[in-house]
Amino acid sequence: MDIPHKMKAAVLFDYGDLRVTEVPVPTLGVGEALVQVNSVAICGSDPAIIAKGWKGFPKLGEFIPGHEFTGTVVATAPDVFELSIGDRVAVEPHKGCGRCENCLRGNYTTCLNYGNYDIGHRHYGFSTNGGYAEYAACHVNTLHKIPDSISFEEGTMLTGAGTVLYGYERIGWVRPGETVVVTGPGAIGLMSAHIAKVLGAGRVILTGTREERLAVGRELGADITLNVREVNVVEAIMELTNGIGADMVVECAGQPGPASEALDIVRKNGRISYNGIYHDPVTMKLDKIVQWNLLITGPKAEGMLNLGRAIPLMADGRIDLKPLITHTFPLDEINTAFETFTGRVGGAIKVIIKP
Ligand SMILES: [Zn+2]
Ligand SMILES: [Zn+2]
């Protein structure tokens, strides 16, 4: 295939000013493949990246955001033997430097050389150009082949699914039969509820304020949903667990209230995974962590190759996140897509851009 020299891409010209323009197709460095982007999902973190930029991001006028994407390999650097032209791939946003202690131990999402492009760190759509473009140059470490049974659209959900799986890995996985409470039915919360069932949870309880989101949660496998506007969640969960509390709480609301309340609904010897994005400090009863022997963790993105773990589960339909995809837009309409996403127009959950 002939690779053109120019491509369309959504470039951040100024804070809050994202526009589609023509830019050079990226050239390949060592270990990289050129991906013809098919689908990119808007992530909850994208509006803030567009409004404020990101630590170490490329210059205004050059930065292409977008980090939940899939496509087809159309060219490879001479040293790349792992991939062939025509391979369908999902892109993992993080590539560690590969030489710091955290990377060497496999914890590349917390690379100690974050943003150091020269020694090989990449974070596509954050500190490195990403996927709101016709083409993206990605390192082979970040490219996961996907089978034909995963559509390019659903494949964009693999980044989220990988993050959810990494969260469960950090907290000791879901043990068969456990009661898991997921707080906050955003995209990550809904995926957490679905994947808890896939991993063998006995019962998944999803809490939130928006009835239409809770309904999607039930469609994805949540056994019980609690609307926090209608019931006292702490009392309801204690009643549902014979006064003991949940084996695990996965906090996905990102708000101080539910973050602190997680300690009121978890059992003794229970586990809490904090998966939200917390802008404000949270006051909580830390003594309970000691007295109740609690385990508390948080996942930094789709670490330890958990994106790859999600692929066979999605390929045969055990992980089925298609109900989350509510809208698709061509690249030229990216700003309408963002308005749809942030305004939750038409019940928008995951909005996909098609370059
Ligand atoms: Zn994301
Ligand atoms: Zn590193």
mmCIF file of C-alpha atoms and ligand atoms in Angstrom:
data_model
loop_
_atom_site.group_PDB
_atom_site.id
_atom_site.type_symbol
_atom_site.label_atom_id
_atom_site.label_comp_id
_atom_site.label_asym_id
_atom_site.label_seq_id
_atom_site.Cartn_x
_atom_site.Cartn_y
_atom_site.Cartn_z
ATOM 1 C CA MET A 1 0.000 0.000 0.000
ATOM 2 C CA ASP A 2 1.213 3.486 -0.840
ATOM 3 C CA ILE A 3 1.436 5.605 2.256
ATOM 4 C CA PRO A 4 0.455 9.215 1.617
ATOM 5 C CA HIS A 5 2.673 12.026 2.896
ATOM 6 C CA LYS A 6 -0.191 14.034 4.374
ATOM 7 C CA MET A 7 -3.101 13.036 6.580
ATOM 8 C CA LYS A 8 -6.068 14.533 8.358
ATOM 9 C CA ALA A 9 -5.710 14.867 12.132
ATOM 10 C CA ALA A 10 -7.388 16.712 15.003
ATOM 11 C CA VAL A 11 -4.701 19.051 16.339
ATOM 12 C CA LEU A 12 -4.821 21.051 19.569
ATOM 13 C CA PHE A 13 -4.040 24.592 18.385
ATOM 14 C CA ASP A 14 -4.734 26.247 21.713
ATOM 15 C CA TYR A 15 -6.272 25.211 25.022
ATOM 16 C CA GLY A 16 -9.838 24.230 24.166
ATOM 17 C CA ASP A 17 -9.215 24.691 20.425
ATOM 18 C CA LEU A 18 -9.138 21.303 18.701
ATOM 19 C CA ARG A 19 -9.372 21.457 14.911
ATOM 20 C CA VAL A 20 -9.053 19.025 12.024
ATOM 21 C CA THR A 21 -6.218 19.959 9.696
ATOM 22 C CA GLU A 22 -3.636 18.415 7.347
ATOM 23 C CA VAL A 23 -0.354 17.302 8.873
ATOM 24 C CA PRO A 24 2.536 15.074 7.749
ATOM 25 C CA VAL A 25 2.024 11.323 8.187
ATOM 26 C CA PRO A 26 4.365 10.325 11.059
ATOM 27 C CA THR A 27 7.645 8.634 10.130
ATOM 28 C CA LEU A 28 8.658 5.399 11.853
ATOM 29 C CA GLY A 29 11.393 5.037 14.449
ATOM 30 C CA VAL A 30 13.007 1.825 15.668
ATOM 31 C CA GLY A 31 10.416 -0.711 16.805
ATOM 32 C CA GLU A 32 7.459 1.202 15.420
ATOM 33 C CA ALA A 33 4.591 0.367 13.095
ATOM 34 C CA LEU A 34 2.306 2.728 11.233
ATOM 35 C CA VAL A 35 -1.328 2.151 12.163
ATOM 36 C CA GLN A 36 -4.109 3.317 9.867
ATOM 37 C CA VAL A 37 -6.589 4.361 12.524
ATOM 38 C CA ASN A 38 -10.107 2.977 12.134
ATOM 39 C CA SER A 39 -11.837 3.908 15.417
ATOM 40 C CA VAL A 40 -10.999 6.048 18.455
ATOM 41 C CA ALA A 41 -13.201 6.295 21.536
ATOM 42 C CA ILE A 42 -13.474 9.543 23.452
ATOM 43 C CA CYS A 43 -12.237 8.944 26.993
ATOM 44 C CA GLY A 44 -13.470 10.756 30.100
ATOM 45 C CA SER A 45 -9.965 12.182 30.441
ATOM 46 C CA ASP A 46 -9.963 13.743 26.950
ATOM 47 C CA PRO A 47 -12.005 16.910 27.676
ATOM 48 C CA ALA A 48 -9.508 17.912 30.404
ATOM 49 C CA ILE A 49 -6.544 17.154 28.106
ATOM 50 C CA ILE A 50 -8.081 19.386 25.448
ATOM 51 C CA ALA A 51 -8.906 22.142 27.951
ATOM 52 C CA LYS A 52 -5.570 22.173 29.784
ATOM 53 C CA GLY A 53 -3.046 20.060 27.882
ATOM 54 C CA TRP A 54 -1.031 17.370 29.639
ATOM 55 C CA LYS A 55 2.323 17.351 31.422
ATOM 56 C CA GLY A 56 5.016 17.118 28.747
ATOM 57 C CA PHE A 57 2.600 17.070 25.802
ATOM 58 C CA PRO A 58 3.843 18.059 22.331
ATOM 59 C CA LYS A 59 3.579 21.738 21.410
ATOM 60 C CA LEU A 60 0.264 23.507 20.815
ATOM 61 C CA GLY A 61 -0.286 23.429 17.066
ATOM 62 C CA GLU A 62 1.257 19.935 16.872
ATOM 63 C CA PHE A 63 -0.423 17.832 19.556
ATOM 64 C CA ILE A 64 -2.869 15.133 18.398
ATOM 65 C CA PRO A 65 -4.840 13.675 21.357
ATOM 66 C CA GLY A 66 -6.816 10.402 21.374
ATOM 67 C CA HIS A 67 -5.694 7.226 23.132
ATOM 68 C CA GLU A 68 -8.372 4.516 22.903
ATOM 69 C CA PHE A 69 -7.908 3.365 19.327
ATOM 70 C CA THR A 70 -7.784 0.484 16.888
ATOM 71 C CA GLY A 71 -6.666 0.135 13.293
ATOM 72 C CA THR A 72 -4.644 -1.780 10.747
ATOM 73 C CA VAL A 73 -0.869 -2.025 10.414
ATOM 74 C CA VAL A 74 0.124 -0.513 7.054
ATOM 75 C CA ALA A 75 3.918 -0.247 7.461
ATOM 76 C CA THR A 76 6.578 -1.440 9.870
ATOM 77 C CA ALA A 77 10.101 -0.292 10.725
ATOM 78 C CA PRO A 78 12.806 -2.664 9.375
ATOM 79 C CA ASP A 79 13.434 -4.257 12.790
ATOM 80 C CA VAL A 80 9.799 -5.117 13.499
ATOM 81 C CA PHE A 81 9.206 -8.861 13.144
ATOM 82 C CA GLU A 82 6.218 -9.192 15.494
ATOM 83 C CA LEU A 83 3.642 -7.642 13.181
ATOM 84 C CA SER A 84 2.717 -7.830 9.508
ATOM 85 C CA ILE A 85 1.021 -5.445 7.127
ATOM 86 C CA GLY A 86 -2.718 -5.970 7.413
ATOM 87 C CA ASP A 87 -2.741 -6.991 11.083
ATOM 88 C CA ARG A 88 -5.717 -5.586 12.968
ATOM 89 C CA VAL A 89 -4.507 -4.061 16.232
ATOM 90 C CA ALA A 90 -5.626 -2.350 19.421
ATOM 91 C CA VAL A 91 -3.206 0.251 20.778
ATOM 92 C CA GLU A 92 -2.166 0.366 24.404
ATOM 93 C CA PRO A 93 -1.617 4.025 25.355
ATOM 94 C CA HIS A 94 1.409 3.469 27.646
ATOM 95 C CA LYS A 95 4.856 2.436 26.583
ATOM 96 C CA GLY A 96 7.400 2.701 29.384
ATOM 97 C CA CYS A 97 10.999 3.749 28.838
ATOM 98 C CA GLY A 98 11.947 0.076 29.285
ATOM 99 C CA ARG A 99 14.958 0.810 31.446
ATOM 100 C CA CYS A 100 13.839 2.302 34.766
ATOM 101 C CA GLU A 101 13.246 0.062 37.774
ATOM 102 C CA ASN A 102 9.451 0.227 37.463
ATOM 103 C CA CYS A 103 9.531 -0.704 33.762
ATOM 104 C CA LEU A 104 11.956 -3.546 34.412
ATOM 105 C CA ARG A 105 9.527 -4.903 37.000
ATOM 106 C CA GLY A 106 6.650 -4.646 34.499
ATOM 107 C CA ASN A 107 5.075 -1.522 36.004
ATOM 108 C CA TYR A 108 5.413 0.551 32.855
ATOM 109 C CA THR A 109 2.288 2.648 33.495
ATOM 110 C CA THR A 110 4.238 4.194 36.381
ATOM 111 C CA CYS A 111 7.473 4.610 34.398
ATOM 112 C CA LEU A 112 9.973 6.754 36.303
ATOM 113 C CA ASN A 113 10.930 8.500 33.045
ATOM 114 C CA TYR A 114 7.392 9.554 32.158
ATOM 115 C CA GLY A 115 7.360 11.962 29.235
ATOM 116 C CA ASN A 116 11.021 11.413 28.315
ATOM 117 C CA TYR A 117 10.538 10.913 24.595
ATOM 118 C CA ASP A 118 14.249 10.729 23.795
ATOM 119 C CA ILE A 119 14.826 7.553 25.791
ATOM 120 C CA GLY A 120 11.675 5.897 24.481
ATOM 121 C CA HIS A 121 8.794 6.691 26.808
ATOM 122 C CA ARG A 122 5.472 7.059 25.008
ATOM 123 C CA HIS A 123 1.981 7.843 26.216
ATOM 124 C CA TYR A 124 -0.122 8.108 23.090
ATOM 125 C CA GLY A 125 -2.682 10.905 23.227
ATOM 126 C CA PHE A 126 -1.109 12.353 26.383
ATOM 127 C CA SER A 127 2.638 13.030 26.181
ATOM 128 C CA THR A 128 2.920 11.675 22.618
ATOM 129 C CA ASN A 129 0.697 12.185 19.578
ATOM 130 C CA GLY A 130 -2.277 9.845 19.558
ATOM 131 C CA GLY A 131 -5.151 8.532 17.521
ATOM 132 C CA TYR A 132 -7.456 11.362 16.398
ATOM 133 C CA ALA A 133 -5.771 11.069 13.007
ATOM 134 C CA GLU A 134 -5.744 8.912 9.911
ATOM 135 C CA TYR A 135 -2.392 7.393 10.912
ATOM 136 C CA ALA A 136 -0.387 6.938 14.101
ATOM 137 C CA ALA A 137 3.152 5.630 14.646
ATOM 138 C CA CYS A 138 3.096 3.217 17.580
ATOM 139 C CA HIS A 139 5.739 1.082 19.214
ATOM 140 C CA VAL A 140 5.330 -2.664 18.799
ATOM 141 C CA ASN A 141 5.173 -3.046 22.616
ATOM 142 C CA THR A 142 1.856 -1.200 22.536
ATOM 143 C CA LEU A 143 0.211 -3.057 19.657
ATOM 144 C CA HIS A 144 -2.047 -6.007 20.386
ATOM 145 C CA LYS A 145 -3.417 -8.067 17.486
ATOM 146 C CA ILE A 146 -7.172 -8.464 17.579
ATOM 147 C CA PRO A 147 -9.130 -11.182 15.771
ATOM 148 C CA ASP A 148 -11.910 -10.506 13.256
ATOM 149 C CA SER A 149 -14.526 -11.327 15.906
ATOM 150 C CA ILE A 150 -13.692 -8.032 17.646
ATOM 151 C CA SER A 151 -14.944 -5.069 15.639
ATOM 152 C CA PHE A 152 -12.699 -2.011 15.442
ATOM 153 C CA GLU A 153 -15.411 -0.109 17.330
ATOM 154 C CA GLU A 154 -15.677 -2.552 20.229
ATOM 155 C CA GLY A 155 -11.886 -2.922 20.200
ATOM 156 C CA THR A 156 -11.588 0.694 21.374
ATOM 157 C CA MET A 157 -13.117 -0.497 24.677
ATOM 158 C CA LEU A 158 -10.047 -2.700 25.281
ATOM 159 C CA THR A 159 -8.145 0.172 26.908
ATOM 160 C CA GLY A 160 -10.908 0.551 29.493
ATOM 161 C CA ALA A 161 -11.297 -3.205 29.893
ATOM 162 C CA GLY A 162 -7.529 -3.477 30.412
ATOM 163 C CA THR A 163 -7.655 -0.785 33.096
ATOM 164 C CA VAL A 164 -10.501 -2.583 34.861
ATOM 165 C CA LEU A 165 -8.637 -5.916 34.715
ATOM 166 C CA TYR A 166 -5.457 -4.286 36.025
ATOM 167 C CA GLY A 167 -7.502 -2.849 38.909
ATOM 168 C CA TYR A 168 -8.741 -6.351 39.719
ATOM 169 C CA GLU A 169 -5.220 -7.778 39.416
ATOM 170 C CA ARG A 170 -3.912 -5.154 41.865
ATOM 171 C CA ILE A 171 -6.634 -5.943 44.413
ATOM 172 C CA GLY A 172 -6.203 -9.737 44.197
ATOM 173 C CA TRP A 173 -8.796 -10.402 41.464
ATOM 174 C CA VAL A 174 -12.433 -11.237 42.096
ATOM 175 C CA ARG A 175 -12.694 -14.509 43.994
ATOM 176 C CA PRO A 176 -15.505 -16.845 42.902
ATOM 177 C CA GLY A 177 -18.832 -16.065 44.525
ATOM 178 C CA GLU A 178 -17.835 -12.761 46.096
ATOM 179 C CA THR A 179 -20.131 -9.777 46.494
ATOM 180 C CA VAL A 180 -18.661 -6.831 44.613
ATOM 181 C CA VAL A 181 -20.051 -3.311 44.934
ATOM 182 C CA VAL A 182 -19.251 -0.917 42.089
ATOM 183 C CA THR A 183 -19.934 2.747 42.851
ATOM 184 C CA GLY A 184 -20.479 5.124 39.903
ATOM 185 C CA PRO A 185 -21.905 3.976 36.553
ATOM 186 C CA GLY A 186 -19.551 5.882 34.245
ATOM 187 C CA ALA A 187 -17.826 3.900 31.490
ATOM 188 C CA ILE A 188 -15.204 2.428 33.859
ATOM 189 C CA GLY A 189 -17.840 1.645 36.497
ATOM 190 C CA LEU A 190 -20.077 -0.114 33.980
ATOM 191 C CA MET A 191 -17.098 -2.088 32.646
ATOM 192 C CA SER A 192 -16.084 -2.942 36.236
ATOM 193 C CA ALA A 193 -19.564 -4.315 36.982
ATOM 194 C CA HIS A 194 -19.595 -6.374 33.775
ATOM 195 C CA ILE A 195 -16.080 -7.740 34.205
ATOM 196 C CA ALA A 196 -16.640 -8.619 37.886
ATOM 197 C CA LYS A 197 -19.345 -11.022 36.698
ATOM 198 C CA VAL A 198 -17.037 -12.386 33.975
ATOM 199 C CA LEU A 199 -14.411 -13.048 36.660
ATOM 200 C CA GLY A 200 -16.856 -15.029 38.781
ATOM 201 C CA ALA A 201 -18.450 -12.586 41.219
ATOM 202 C CA GLY A 202 -21.455 -14.116 42.943
ATOM 203 C CA ARG A 203 -23.295 -10.833 43.065
ATOM 204 C CA VAL A 204 -22.557 -7.396 41.644
ATOM 205 C CA ILE A 205 -24.254 -4.375 43.180
ATOM 206 C CA LEU A 206 -23.983 -1.154 41.160
ATOM 207 C CA THR A 207 -24.757 2.235 42.725
ATOM 208 C CA GLY A 208 -25.316 5.591 41.061
ATOM 209 C CA THR A 209 -27.598 8.561 40.575
ATOM 210 C CA ARG A 210 -28.712 8.171 36.965
ATOM 211 C CA GLU A 211 -31.433 5.607 36.347
ATOM 212 C CA GLU A 212 -30.623 5.220 32.627
ATOM 213 C CA ARG A 213 -26.994 4.391 33.449
ATOM 214 C CA LEU A 214 -28.068 1.897 36.117
ATOM 215 C CA ALA A 215 -30.281 0.247 33.491
ATOM 216 C CA VAL A 216 -27.233 -0.170 31.226
ATOM 217 C CA GLY A 217 -25.466 -1.693 34.227
ATOM 218 C CA ARG A 218 -28.218 -4.286 34.592
ATOM 219 C CA GLU A 219 -27.963 -5.018 30.863
ATOM 220 C CA LEU A 220 -24.210 -5.589 31.359
ATOM 221 C CA GLY A 221 -24.738 -8.019 34.220
ATOM 222 C CA ALA A 222 -25.168 -6.093 37.477
ATOM 223 C CA ASP A 223 -27.491 -8.151 39.686
ATOM 224 C CA ILE A 224 -28.729 -5.287 41.843
ATOM 225 C CA THR A 225 -28.676 -1.557 41.223
ATOM 226 C CA LEU A 226 -29.188 1.053 43.929
ATOM 227 C CA ASN A 227 -30.093 4.630 43.124
ATOM 228 C CA VAL A 228 -28.371 6.746 45.777
ATOM 229 C CA ARG A 229 -31.066 9.407 45.365
ATOM 230 C CA GLU A 230 -33.731 6.933 46.435
ATOM 231 C CA VAL A 231 -32.146 4.679 49.038
ATOM 232 C CA ASN A 232 -29.573 4.900 51.807
ATOM 233 C CA VAL A 233 -26.819 2.923 50.111
ATOM 234 C CA VAL A 234 -24.932 2.028 53.287
ATOM 235 C CA GLU A 235 -28.071 0.631 54.930
ATOM 236 C CA ALA A 236 -29.145 -1.177 51.756
ATOM 237 C CA ILE A 237 -25.774 -2.868 51.275
ATOM 238 C CA MET A 238 -25.567 -3.867 54.933
ATOM 239 C CA GLU A 239 -29.022 -5.400 54.639
ATOM 240 C CA LEU A 240 -28.066 -7.239 51.440
ATOM 241 C CA THR A 241 -24.930 -8.658 53.111
ATOM 242 C CA ASN A 242 -26.461 -9.652 56.481
ATOM 243 C CA GLY A 243 -24.793 -6.706 58.178
ATOM 244 C CA ILE A 244 -21.284 -7.777 57.127
ATOM 245 C CA GLY A 245 -20.502 -5.573 54.117
ATOM 246 C CA ALA A 246 -19.210 -6.301 50.617
ATOM 247 C CA ASP A 247 -16.133 -8.427 49.934
ATOM 248 C CA MET A 248 -14.884 -5.771 47.555
ATOM 249 C CA VAL A 249 -15.778 -2.206 46.656
ATOM 250 C CA VAL A 250 -14.689 -0.767 43.321
ATOM 251 C CA GLU A 251 -15.026 3.001 43.606
ATOM 252 C CA CYS A 252 -15.539 4.542 40.173
ATOM 253 C CA ALA A 253 -17.510 7.717 40.976
ATOM 254 C CA GLY A 254 -14.402 9.816 41.618
ATOM 255 C CA GLN A 255 -16.296 11.888 44.181
ATOM 256 C CA PRO A 256 -15.346 12.463 47.851
ATOM 257 C CA GLY A 257 -18.713 11.140 49.133
ATOM 258 C CA PRO A 258 -18.624 7.633 47.661
ATOM 259 C CA ALA A 259 -14.826 7.489 48.068
ATOM 260 C CA SER A 260 -15.203 7.940 51.824
ATOM 261 C CA GLU A 261 -18.369 5.812 52.020
ATOM 262 C CA ALA A 262 -16.518 2.827 50.522
ATOM 263 C CA LEU A 263 -15.155 2.255 54.045
ATOM 264 C CA ASP A 264 -18.720 2.012 55.367
ATOM 265 C CA ILE A 265 -19.841 -0.697 52.933
ATOM 266 C CA VAL A 266 -16.797 -2.987 52.848
ATOM 267 C CA ARG A 267 -16.517 -5.988 55.150
ATOM 268 C CA LYS A 268 -13.778 -6.705 57.679
ATOM 269 C CA ASN A 269 -10.822 -8.130 55.710
ATOM 270 C CA GLY A 270 -12.380 -6.597 52.600
ATOM 271 C CA ARG A 271 -10.744 -4.842 49.656
ATOM 272 C CA ILE A 272 -11.317 -1.447 48.072
ATOM 273 C CA SER A 273 -10.067 -0.470 44.629
ATOM 274 C CA TYR A 274 -10.114 3.261 43.897
ATOM 275 C CA ASN A 275 -10.588 3.585 40.140
ATOM 276 C CA GLY A 276 -11.964 7.150 39.927
ATOM 277 C CA ILE A 277 -10.204 10.379 39.077
ATOM 278 C CA TYR A 278 -10.156 12.408 42.303
ATOM 279 C CA HIS A 279 -9.730 16.128 41.870
ATOM 280 C CA ASP A 280 -10.416 16.964 45.512
ATOM 281 C CA PRO A 281 -8.879 15.618 48.727
ATOM 282 C CA VAL A 282 -11.067 13.078 50.514
ATOM 283 C CA THR A 283 -11.592 12.844 54.272
ATOM 284 C CA MET A 284 -11.976 9.275 55.452
ATOM 285 C CA LYS A 285 -11.702 7.013 58.489
ATOM 286 C CA LEU A 286 -8.200 5.694 57.856
ATOM 287 C CA ASP A 287 -8.129 3.898 61.199
ATOM 288 C CA LYS A 288 -10.619 1.445 59.740
ATOM 289 C CA ILE A 289 -7.994 0.267 57.244
ATOM 290 C CA VAL A 290 -5.883 -0.869 60.197
ATOM 291 C CA GLN A 291 -8.589 -2.120 62.526
ATOM 292 C CA TRP A 292 -10.505 -3.933 59.768
ATOM 293 C CA ASN A 293 -7.439 -5.325 58.011
ATOM 294 C CA LEU A 294 -8.419 -3.760 54.698
ATOM 295 C CA LEU A 295 -6.516 -3.902 51.412
ATOM 296 C CA ILE A 296 -6.698 -0.750 49.318
ATOM 297 C CA THR A 297 -5.201 -0.263 45.862
ATOM 298 C CA GLY A 298 -5.669 1.764 42.704
ATOM 299 C CA PRO A 299 -4.811 0.916 39.112
ATOM 300 C CA LYS A 300 -2.750 3.329 37.022
ATOM 301 C CA ALA A 301 -4.270 2.628 33.603
ATOM 302 C CA GLU A 302 -4.086 -0.646 31.650
ATOM 303 C CA GLY A 303 -0.912 -1.919 33.341
ATOM 304 C CA MET A 304 0.887 -5.253 33.186
ATOM 305 C CA LEU A 305 -0.452 -6.138 29.738
ATOM 306 C CA ASN A 306 -4.020 -6.425 30.977
ATOM 307 C CA LEU A 307 -5.253 -4.995 27.689
ATOM 308 C CA GLY A 308 -3.960 -8.212 26.154
ATOM 309 C CA ARG A 309 -5.811 -10.308 28.760
ATOM 310 C CA ALA A 310 -9.096 -8.723 27.696
ATOM 311 C CA ILE A 311 -8.725 -9.738 24.030
ATOM 312 C CA PRO A 312 -9.630 -13.465 24.188
ATOM 313 C CA LEU A 313 -12.462 -12.659 26.611
ATOM 314 C CA MET A 314 -13.894 -10.088 24.204
ATOM 315 C CA ALA A 315 -13.180 -12.251 21.155
ATOM 316 C CA ASP A 316 -15.574 -14.983 22.295
ATOM 317 C CA GLY A 317 -18.136 -12.604 23.759
ATOM 318 C CA ARG A 318 -17.570 -13.153 27.473
ATOM 319 C CA ILE A 319 -16.610 -9.488 27.705
ATOM 320 C CA ASP A 320 -19.297 -7.729 25.655
ATOM 321 C CA LEU A 321 -19.081 -3.951 25.867
ATOM 322 C CA LYS A 322 -21.061 -3.141 22.730
ATOM 323 C CA PRO A 323 -23.976 -1.703 24.783
ATOM 324 C CA LEU A 324 -21.641 1.130 25.866
ATOM 325 C CA ILE A 325 -21.137 2.376 22.294
ATOM 326 C CA THR A 326 -23.866 4.945 21.739
ATOM 327 C CA HIS A 327 -22.564 7.245 18.978
ATOM 328 C CA THR A 328 -20.071 7.371 16.109
ATOM 329 C CA PHE A 329 -18.881 10.459 14.212
ATOM 330 C CA PRO A 330 -16.442 11.079 11.349
ATOM 331 C CA LEU A 331 -13.194 12.864 12.271
ATOM 332 C CA ASP A 332 -14.427 16.099 10.670
ATOM 333 C CA GLU A 333 -17.224 16.230 13.259
ATOM 334 C CA ILE A 334 -14.961 15.696 16.257
ATOM 335 C CA ASN A 335 -16.163 18.822 18.055
ATOM 336 C CA THR A 336 -19.797 17.724 17.729
ATOM 337 C CA ALA A 337 -18.686 14.348 19.031
ATOM 338 C CA PHE A 338 -17.125 15.994 22.091
ATOM 339 C CA GLU A 339 -20.262 18.080 22.710
ATOM 340 C CA THR A 340 -22.326 14.898 22.498
ATOM 341 C CA PHE A 341 -19.986 13.159 24.943
ATOM 342 C CA THR A 342 -19.657 15.903 27.563
ATOM 343 C CA GLY A 343 -23.343 16.889 27.351
ATOM 344 C CA ARG A 344 -24.405 13.216 27.450
ATOM 345 C CA VAL A 345 -26.633 14.060 24.496
ATOM 346 C CA GLY A 346 -28.927 11.178 23.586
ATOM 347 C CA GLY A 347 -27.689 9.104 26.538
ATOM 348 C CA ALA A 348 -24.110 9.209 25.242
ATOM 349 C CA ILE A 349 -21.725 6.839 27.018
ATOM 350 C CA LYS A 350 -18.888 5.918 24.639
ATOM 351 C CA VAL A 351 -18.613 8.099 21.543
ATOM 352 C CA ILE A 352 -16.423 6.857 18.710
ATOM 353 C CA ILE A 353 -14.571 8.887 16.093
ATOM 354 C CA LYS A 354 -13.931 7.292 12.706
ATOM 355 C CA PRO A 355 -10.882 8.795 11.001
HETATM 356 ZN ZN ZN B 1 -8.826 6.661 28.456
HETATM 357 ZN ZN ZN B 2 10.442 3.364 32.665
#
